[in-house]
XYZ file of C-alpha atoms in Angstrom:
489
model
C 0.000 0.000 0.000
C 1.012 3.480 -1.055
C 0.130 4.911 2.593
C 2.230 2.694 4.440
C 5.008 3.647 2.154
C 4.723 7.405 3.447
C 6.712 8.988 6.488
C 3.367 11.413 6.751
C 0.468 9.243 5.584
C -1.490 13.346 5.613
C -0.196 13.517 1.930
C -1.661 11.050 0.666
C -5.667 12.378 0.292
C -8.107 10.773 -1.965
C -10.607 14.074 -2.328
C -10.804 17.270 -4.370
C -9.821 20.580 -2.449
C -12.710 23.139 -2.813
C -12.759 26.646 -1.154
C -10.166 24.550 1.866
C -12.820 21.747 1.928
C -11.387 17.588 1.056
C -14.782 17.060 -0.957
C -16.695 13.890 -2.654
C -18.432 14.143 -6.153
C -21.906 14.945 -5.095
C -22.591 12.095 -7.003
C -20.284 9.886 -4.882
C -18.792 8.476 -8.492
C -15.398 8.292 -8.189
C -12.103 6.993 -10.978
C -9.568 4.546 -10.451
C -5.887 5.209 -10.144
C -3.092 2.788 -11.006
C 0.169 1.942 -10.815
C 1.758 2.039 -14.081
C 4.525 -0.585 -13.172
C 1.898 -3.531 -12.320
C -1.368 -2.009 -12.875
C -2.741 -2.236 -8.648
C -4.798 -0.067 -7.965
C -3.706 2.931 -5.308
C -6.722 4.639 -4.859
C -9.602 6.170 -6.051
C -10.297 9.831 -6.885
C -13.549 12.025 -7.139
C -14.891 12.201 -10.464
C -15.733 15.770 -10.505
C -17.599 17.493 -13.184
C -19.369 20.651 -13.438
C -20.835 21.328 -10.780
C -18.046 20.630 -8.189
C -15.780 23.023 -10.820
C -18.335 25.560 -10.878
C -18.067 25.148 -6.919
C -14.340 25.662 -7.404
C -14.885 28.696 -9.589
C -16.527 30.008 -7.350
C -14.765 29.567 -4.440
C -11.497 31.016 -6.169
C -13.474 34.168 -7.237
C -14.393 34.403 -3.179
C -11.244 34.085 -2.150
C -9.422 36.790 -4.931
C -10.443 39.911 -3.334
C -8.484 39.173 -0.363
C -5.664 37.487 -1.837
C -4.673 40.448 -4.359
C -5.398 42.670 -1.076
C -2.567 41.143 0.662
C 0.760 43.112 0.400
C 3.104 40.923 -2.160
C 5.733 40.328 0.611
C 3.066 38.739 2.570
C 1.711 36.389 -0.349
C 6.190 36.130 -1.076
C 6.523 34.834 2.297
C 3.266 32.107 2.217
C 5.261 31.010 -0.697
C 7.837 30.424 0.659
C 6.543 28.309 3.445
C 4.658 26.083 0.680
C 8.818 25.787 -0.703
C 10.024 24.589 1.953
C 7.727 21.909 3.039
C 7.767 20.918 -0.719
C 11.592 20.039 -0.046
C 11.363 19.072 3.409
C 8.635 15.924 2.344
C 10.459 15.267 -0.401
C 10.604 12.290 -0.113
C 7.135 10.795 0.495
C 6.338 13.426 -2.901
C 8.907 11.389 -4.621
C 7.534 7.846 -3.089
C 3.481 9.520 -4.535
C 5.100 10.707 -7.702
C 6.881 7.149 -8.684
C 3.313 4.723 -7.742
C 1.341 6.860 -9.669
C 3.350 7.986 -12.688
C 6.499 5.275 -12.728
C 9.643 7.339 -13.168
C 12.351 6.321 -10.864
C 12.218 7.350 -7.497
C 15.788 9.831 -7.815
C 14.291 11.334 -11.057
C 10.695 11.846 -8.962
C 12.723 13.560 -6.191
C 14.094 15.716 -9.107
C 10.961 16.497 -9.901
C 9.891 17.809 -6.305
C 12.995 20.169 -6.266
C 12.893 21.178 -9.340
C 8.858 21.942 -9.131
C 9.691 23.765 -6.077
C 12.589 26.084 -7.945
C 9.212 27.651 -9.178
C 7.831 28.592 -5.864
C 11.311 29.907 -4.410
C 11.599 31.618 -8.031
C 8.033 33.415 -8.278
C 7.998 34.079 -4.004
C 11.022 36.470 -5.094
C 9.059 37.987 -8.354
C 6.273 38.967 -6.413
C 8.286 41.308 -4.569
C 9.382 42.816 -8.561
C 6.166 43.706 -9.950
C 6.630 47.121 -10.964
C 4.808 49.387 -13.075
C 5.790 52.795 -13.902
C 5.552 56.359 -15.025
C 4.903 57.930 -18.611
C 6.106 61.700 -19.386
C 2.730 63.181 -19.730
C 2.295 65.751 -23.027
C 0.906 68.576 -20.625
C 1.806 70.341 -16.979
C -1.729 69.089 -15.332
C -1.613 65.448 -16.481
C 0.383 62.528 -14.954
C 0.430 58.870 -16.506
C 0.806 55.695 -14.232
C 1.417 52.239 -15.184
C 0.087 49.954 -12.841
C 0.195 45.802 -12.719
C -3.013 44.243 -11.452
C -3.661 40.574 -11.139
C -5.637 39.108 -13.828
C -8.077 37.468 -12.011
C -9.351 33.219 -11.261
C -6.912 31.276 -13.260
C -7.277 27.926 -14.663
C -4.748 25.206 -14.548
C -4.590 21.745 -16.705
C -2.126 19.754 -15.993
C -0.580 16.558 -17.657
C 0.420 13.542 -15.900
C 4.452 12.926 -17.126
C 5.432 16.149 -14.714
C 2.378 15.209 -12.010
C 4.300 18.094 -9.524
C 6.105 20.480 -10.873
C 3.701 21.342 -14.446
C 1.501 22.177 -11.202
C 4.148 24.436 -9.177
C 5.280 26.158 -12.725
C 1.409 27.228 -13.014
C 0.567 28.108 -9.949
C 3.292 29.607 -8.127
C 3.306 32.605 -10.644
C -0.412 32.689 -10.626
C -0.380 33.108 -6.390
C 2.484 35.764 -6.392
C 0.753 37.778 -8.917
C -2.891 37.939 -6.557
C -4.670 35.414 -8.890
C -6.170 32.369 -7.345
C -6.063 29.338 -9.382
C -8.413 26.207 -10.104
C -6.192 23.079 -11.042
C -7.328 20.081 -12.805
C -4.684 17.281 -12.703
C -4.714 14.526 -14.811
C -7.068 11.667 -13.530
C -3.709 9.350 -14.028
C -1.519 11.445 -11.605
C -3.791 13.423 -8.991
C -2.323 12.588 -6.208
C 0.782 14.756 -6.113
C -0.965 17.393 -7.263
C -3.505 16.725 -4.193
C -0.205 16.288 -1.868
C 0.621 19.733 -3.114
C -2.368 21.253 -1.516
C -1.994 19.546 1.517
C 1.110 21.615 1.919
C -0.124 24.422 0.949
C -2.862 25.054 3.074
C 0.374 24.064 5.766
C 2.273 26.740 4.631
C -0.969 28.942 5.457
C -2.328 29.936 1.733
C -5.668 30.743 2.274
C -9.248 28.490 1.623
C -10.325 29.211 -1.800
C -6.691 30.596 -3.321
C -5.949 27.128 -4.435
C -8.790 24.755 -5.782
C -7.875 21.151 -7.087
C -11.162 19.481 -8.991
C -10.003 15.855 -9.761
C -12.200 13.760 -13.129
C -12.426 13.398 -15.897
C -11.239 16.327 -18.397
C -14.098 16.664 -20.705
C -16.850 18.148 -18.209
C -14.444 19.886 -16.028
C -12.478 21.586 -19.131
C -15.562 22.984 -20.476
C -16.976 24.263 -17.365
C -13.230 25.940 -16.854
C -13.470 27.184 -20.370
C -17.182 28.702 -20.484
C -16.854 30.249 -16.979
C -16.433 34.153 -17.618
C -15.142 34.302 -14.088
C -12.002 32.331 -15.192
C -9.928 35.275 -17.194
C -6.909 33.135 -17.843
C -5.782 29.311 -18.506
C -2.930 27.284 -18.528
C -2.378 23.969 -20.080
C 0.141 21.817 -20.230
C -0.709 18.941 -22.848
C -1.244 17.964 -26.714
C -1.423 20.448 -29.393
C -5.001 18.677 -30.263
C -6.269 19.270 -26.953
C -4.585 22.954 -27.017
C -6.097 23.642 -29.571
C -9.936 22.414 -28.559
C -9.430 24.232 -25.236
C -8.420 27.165 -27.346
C -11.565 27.309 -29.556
C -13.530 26.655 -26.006
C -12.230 30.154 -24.315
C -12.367 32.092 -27.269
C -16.213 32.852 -26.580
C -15.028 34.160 -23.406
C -12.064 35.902 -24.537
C -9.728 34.371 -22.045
C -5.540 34.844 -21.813
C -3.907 31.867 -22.916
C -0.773 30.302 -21.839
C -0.418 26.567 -24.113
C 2.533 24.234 -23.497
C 1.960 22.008 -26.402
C 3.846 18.809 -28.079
C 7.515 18.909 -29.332
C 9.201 16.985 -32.397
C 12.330 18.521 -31.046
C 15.741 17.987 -32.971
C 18.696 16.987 -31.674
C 21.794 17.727 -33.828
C 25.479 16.501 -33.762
C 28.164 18.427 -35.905
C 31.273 16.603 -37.149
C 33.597 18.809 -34.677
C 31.340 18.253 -31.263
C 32.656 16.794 -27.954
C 31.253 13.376 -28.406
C 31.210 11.946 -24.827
C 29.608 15.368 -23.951
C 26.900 14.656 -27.184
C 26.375 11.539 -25.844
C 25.920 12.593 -22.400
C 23.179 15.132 -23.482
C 21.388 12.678 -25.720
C 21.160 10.308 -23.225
C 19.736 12.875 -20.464
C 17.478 14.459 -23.367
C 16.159 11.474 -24.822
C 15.814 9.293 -21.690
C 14.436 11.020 -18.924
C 11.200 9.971 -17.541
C 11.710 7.213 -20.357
C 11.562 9.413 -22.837
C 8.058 10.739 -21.863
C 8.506 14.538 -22.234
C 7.864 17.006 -24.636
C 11.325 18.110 -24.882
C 12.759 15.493 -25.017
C 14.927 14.160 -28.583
C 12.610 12.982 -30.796
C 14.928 13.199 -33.806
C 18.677 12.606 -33.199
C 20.684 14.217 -36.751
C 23.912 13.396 -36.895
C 26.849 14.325 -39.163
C 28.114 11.348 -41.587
C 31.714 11.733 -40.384
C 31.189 11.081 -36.274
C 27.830 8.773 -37.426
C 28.929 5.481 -36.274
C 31.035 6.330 -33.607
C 28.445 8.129 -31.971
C 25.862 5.626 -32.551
C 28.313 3.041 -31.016
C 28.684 4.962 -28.040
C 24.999 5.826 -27.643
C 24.428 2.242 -27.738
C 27.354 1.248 -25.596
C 25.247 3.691 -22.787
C 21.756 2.679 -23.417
C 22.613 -0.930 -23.134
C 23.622 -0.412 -19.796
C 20.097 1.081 -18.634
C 18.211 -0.516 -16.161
C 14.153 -1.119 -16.394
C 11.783 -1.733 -14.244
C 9.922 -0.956 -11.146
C 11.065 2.948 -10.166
C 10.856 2.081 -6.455
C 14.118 -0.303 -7.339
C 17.773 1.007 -7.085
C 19.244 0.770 -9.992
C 16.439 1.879 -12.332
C 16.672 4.236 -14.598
C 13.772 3.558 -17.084
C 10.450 3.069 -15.740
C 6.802 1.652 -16.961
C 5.199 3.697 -19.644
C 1.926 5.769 -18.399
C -0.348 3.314 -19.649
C -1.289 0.653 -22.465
C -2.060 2.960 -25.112
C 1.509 4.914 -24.308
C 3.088 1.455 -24.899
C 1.408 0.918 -28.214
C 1.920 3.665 -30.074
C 5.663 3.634 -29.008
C 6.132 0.185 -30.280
C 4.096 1.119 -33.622
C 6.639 3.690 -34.143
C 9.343 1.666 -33.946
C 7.846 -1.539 -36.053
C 7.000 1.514 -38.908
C 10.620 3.216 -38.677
C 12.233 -1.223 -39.272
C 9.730 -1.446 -41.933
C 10.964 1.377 -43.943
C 14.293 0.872 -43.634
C 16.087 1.365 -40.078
C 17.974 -1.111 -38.061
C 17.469 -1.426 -34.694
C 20.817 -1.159 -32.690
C 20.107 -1.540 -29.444
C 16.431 -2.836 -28.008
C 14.773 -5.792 -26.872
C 12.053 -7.077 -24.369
C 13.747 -9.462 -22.284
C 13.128 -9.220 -18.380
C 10.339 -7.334 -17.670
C 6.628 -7.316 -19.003
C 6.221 -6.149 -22.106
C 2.434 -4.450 -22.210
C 4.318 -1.883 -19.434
C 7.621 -1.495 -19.960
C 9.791 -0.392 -23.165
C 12.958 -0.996 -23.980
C 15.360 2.302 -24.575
C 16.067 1.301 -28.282
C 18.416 2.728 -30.967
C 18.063 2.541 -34.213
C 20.063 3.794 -37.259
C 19.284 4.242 -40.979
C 15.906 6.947 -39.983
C 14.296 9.304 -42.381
C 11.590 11.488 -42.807
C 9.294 9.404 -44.083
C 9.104 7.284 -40.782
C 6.547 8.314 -38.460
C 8.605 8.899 -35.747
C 10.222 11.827 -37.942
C 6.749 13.612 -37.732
C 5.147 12.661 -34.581
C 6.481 12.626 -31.022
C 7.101 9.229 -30.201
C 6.765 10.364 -26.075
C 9.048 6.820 -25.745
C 12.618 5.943 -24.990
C 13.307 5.528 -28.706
C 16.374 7.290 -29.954
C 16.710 7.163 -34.094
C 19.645 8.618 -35.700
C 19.366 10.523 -39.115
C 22.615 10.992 -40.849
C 23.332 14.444 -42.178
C 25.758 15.590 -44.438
C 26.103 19.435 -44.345
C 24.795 22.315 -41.844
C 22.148 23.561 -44.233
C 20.522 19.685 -44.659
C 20.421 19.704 -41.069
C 18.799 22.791 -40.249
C 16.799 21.755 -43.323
C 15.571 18.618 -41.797
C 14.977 19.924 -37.888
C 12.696 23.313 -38.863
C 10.643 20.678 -41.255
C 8.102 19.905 -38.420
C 4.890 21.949 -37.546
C 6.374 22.216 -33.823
C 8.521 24.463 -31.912
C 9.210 23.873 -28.563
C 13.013 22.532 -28.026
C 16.022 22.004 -30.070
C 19.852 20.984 -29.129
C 22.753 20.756 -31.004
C 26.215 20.394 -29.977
C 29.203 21.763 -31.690
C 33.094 23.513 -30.522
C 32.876 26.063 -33.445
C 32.200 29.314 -32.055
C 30.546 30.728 -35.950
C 28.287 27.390 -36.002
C 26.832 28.443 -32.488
C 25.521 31.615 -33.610
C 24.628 30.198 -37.034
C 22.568 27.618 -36.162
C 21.163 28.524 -32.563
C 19.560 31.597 -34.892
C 17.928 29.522 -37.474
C 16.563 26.356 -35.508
C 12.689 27.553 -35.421
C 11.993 27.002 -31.973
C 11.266 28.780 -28.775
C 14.080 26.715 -26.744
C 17.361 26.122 -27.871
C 19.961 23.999 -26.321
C 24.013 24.483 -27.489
C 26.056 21.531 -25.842
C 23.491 20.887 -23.402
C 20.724 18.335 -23.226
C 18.773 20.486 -20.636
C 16.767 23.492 -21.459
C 14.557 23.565 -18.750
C 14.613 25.835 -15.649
C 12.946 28.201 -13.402
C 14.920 31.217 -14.378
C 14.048 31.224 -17.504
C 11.369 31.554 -19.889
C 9.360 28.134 -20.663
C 7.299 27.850 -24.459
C 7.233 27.175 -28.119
C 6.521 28.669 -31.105
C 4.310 27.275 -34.125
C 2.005 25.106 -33.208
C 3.894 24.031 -30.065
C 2.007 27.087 -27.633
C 1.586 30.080 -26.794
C 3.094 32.284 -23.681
C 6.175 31.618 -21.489
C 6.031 29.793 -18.636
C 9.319 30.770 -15.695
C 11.713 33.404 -15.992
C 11.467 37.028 -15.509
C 8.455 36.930 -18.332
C 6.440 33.988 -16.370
C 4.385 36.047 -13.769
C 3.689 38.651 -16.793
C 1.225 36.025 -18.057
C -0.931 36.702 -14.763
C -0.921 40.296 -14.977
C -3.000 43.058 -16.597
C -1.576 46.263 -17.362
C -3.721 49.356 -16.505
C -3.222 53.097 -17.826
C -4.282 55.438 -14.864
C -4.397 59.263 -15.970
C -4.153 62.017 -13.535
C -5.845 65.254 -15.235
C -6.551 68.420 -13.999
C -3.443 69.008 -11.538
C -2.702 72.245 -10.468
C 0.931 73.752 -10.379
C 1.968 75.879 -7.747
């Protein structure tokens, strides 16, 4: 049992949060949760729909007056309360995190002090909200610039980053005055429930945080219709994006959309290779390959080809699978069923058009949950892992032979959320970080996220910026006040 796993056993809560209320569906239905490594069930969750989110909404809108009231030091310093008992039950967030979403338990732990980076991060912005002053064209006139919180926000949240897509969300949300309604994903709701716990801890208010747990399709378009929500946040598909897009536009709401990647990962003839390597293997393979940043296309130059794709190999054939509570693991189960499936069709498509598989296998562990990190060589563009994100550990190598062809190849995708390339010329850096088509670029570095700095994609991978100094912008309105008629001495 998950409970018995957990130092404080509080964390682990099987209700939605309402306006400070651990609530049933009024219908008393309620959704399974499973673990992903053996399929047991864990728990069950509320399934909410809209009238426990329009319950939500409405607590949130209660609770805004006050919260935007509060001076921002005070709402920095609750924040920074809710950062510190993220990090100091790491742990049992960690021990949550792995039963319900499979990654191993030190990259779940990652996750916790990562997500909390955000917290720390934002606590400090709040303080740095400043507006300003505009030379007015006459004597009696004075122009102000003033940042106002933009009101209930809405949060939807995928289940491969169950913690910290939630912390990135809401942390700017609470340090600009907004209070927030999140919806986690049904498959990962408890950290995002443990999160609340803690918050209400660290002494955020009833009603400033709101977590409605069920199924997405009532509960999205109840968050969507509401006029009282003025701004949402999702983390998820493009598709989805793109629905929940077309669902606010009747109600004119700000947007922030974290969509899919196809993102590129390029090689150059004169790059460090154990440092390429290194990168590919921490870009491709993290949380088994089940990000959106992650390497979905690995292009390598013909002259380092198969020495690189000897020593990729050489390191992915020494990754562990299995069950992320064991040590040694460094590639967990796959979300689900469906996850597994299309992962394997994308790899039986890429062998039937022409790649060979390097490095793969199913040996020692069951297959309908677990995949095993695979190379393969010989990929092109015609493969559908070229033009869909495989969200697997699956690394395929395109050969290149020139700069051009390779910039060619990684801006020939409809997404742009994350691109890395590694090189030691200094010209090449600036050449090609400039015309990869994305809104994160990575030079020698398999890593482009953090919390100080700016988060999104371009094309159809979002829109907004999530982190950084732009991230609490997002949750702000900017007002014009004009001061007429002042009399000079």
């Amino acid at each position: 049992m998950l409970m018995e796993q957990l130092k404080d056993r509080g964390l682990f809560v099987q209700r939605a949060l309402i306006g400070g209320e651990w609530v049933e569906a009024a219908s008393g239905a309620v959704l399974a949760v499973s673990d992903p490594a053996d399929g047991s069930e864990l728990g069950t969750i509320p399934a909410c729909g809209e009238a426990e989110t329009q319950a939500a909404i409405a607590a949130a809108e209660a609770a805004f007056p006050a919260w935007r009231a509060r001076p921002a030091a005070e709402r920095a310093a609750l924040l920074e309360r809710w950062h510190d008992l993220l990090l100091s039950h790491a742990g049992d967030l960690a021990r949550i995190m792995t039963a319900e979403q499979g990654k191993p338990l030190a990259e779940a732990e990652g996750e916790v002090r990562y997500g909390a980076g955000f917290i720390k991060w934002f606590a400090e912005e709040a303080r740095r909200i400043y507006g300003g002053i505009v030379p007015a064209p006459t004597a009696d006139r004075r122009i102000l610039v003033l940042k106002e919180p933009v009101g209930v926000s809405a949060a939807i949240t995928p289940w491969n980053f169950p913690n910290a897509m939630i912390t990135r969300k809401c942390a700017p949300a609470l340090a600009a005055g907004c209070t927030v309604v999140v919806k986690p994903s049904e498959l990962t709701p408890y950290s995002a429930l443990a999160l609340g716990v803690l918050a209400a801890r660290a002494g955020i208010p009833e009603g400033v945080i709101n977590i409605v747990t069920g199924l997405p399709h009532a509960i999205g378009e109840t968050l969507t219709g509401s006029t009282s929500v003025r701004k949402l946040s999702f983390t998820g598909s493009t598709r989805v994006g793109a629905l929940l897009m077309r669902q606010s536009s009747d109600t004119l709401k700000r947007l922030s959309l974290e969509l899919g990647g196809n993102a590129p990962f390029i090689v150059f003839d004169d790059a460090d290779l154990d440092m390429a390597v290194a990168g590919a293997i921490a870009s491709k393979f993290r949380n088994a390959g089940q990000t959106c940043v992650c390497a979905n296309r690995i292009l390598v130059q013909d002259g380092i080809h198969d020495a690189f794709a000897a020593r990729l190999a050489r390191a992915v054939s020494a990754m562990q699978v299995g069950d992320g509570r064991k040590d040694g693991v460094s590639i967990g189960p796959l979300i689900n069923a469906a996850a597994v499936e299309k992962v394997r069709a994308h790899v039986e498509d890429a062998l039937s058009l022409g790649a060979k598989r390097v490095v793969g296998g199913e040996a020692g562990f069951d297959p309908a949950r677990f995949v095993a990190p695979t190379v393969l060589t010989g990929a092109n563009t015609r493969m559908r892992l070229a033009n869909e994100e495989t969200f697997g550990p699956v690394a395929p190598l395109f050969r290149f032979r020139h700069e051009a062809e390779a910039i060619e190849i990684a801006n020939g995708t409809p997404y742009g959320l994350a691109a890395y390339f590694y090189t030691e010329n200094l010209h090449r850096a600036w050449r090609v970080g400039e015309r990869l088509e994305f809104g994160m670029v990575g030079l020698n570095t398999g890593s482009v996220s953090m919390e100080v700095a700016p988060f999104g994609g371009i094309k159809q991978s979002g829109i907004g910026r999530e982190g950084g100094a732009t991230g609490i912008e997002e949750y702000l309105e900017t007002k014009s006040f004009h001061m007429g008629g002042l009399k000079q001495a």
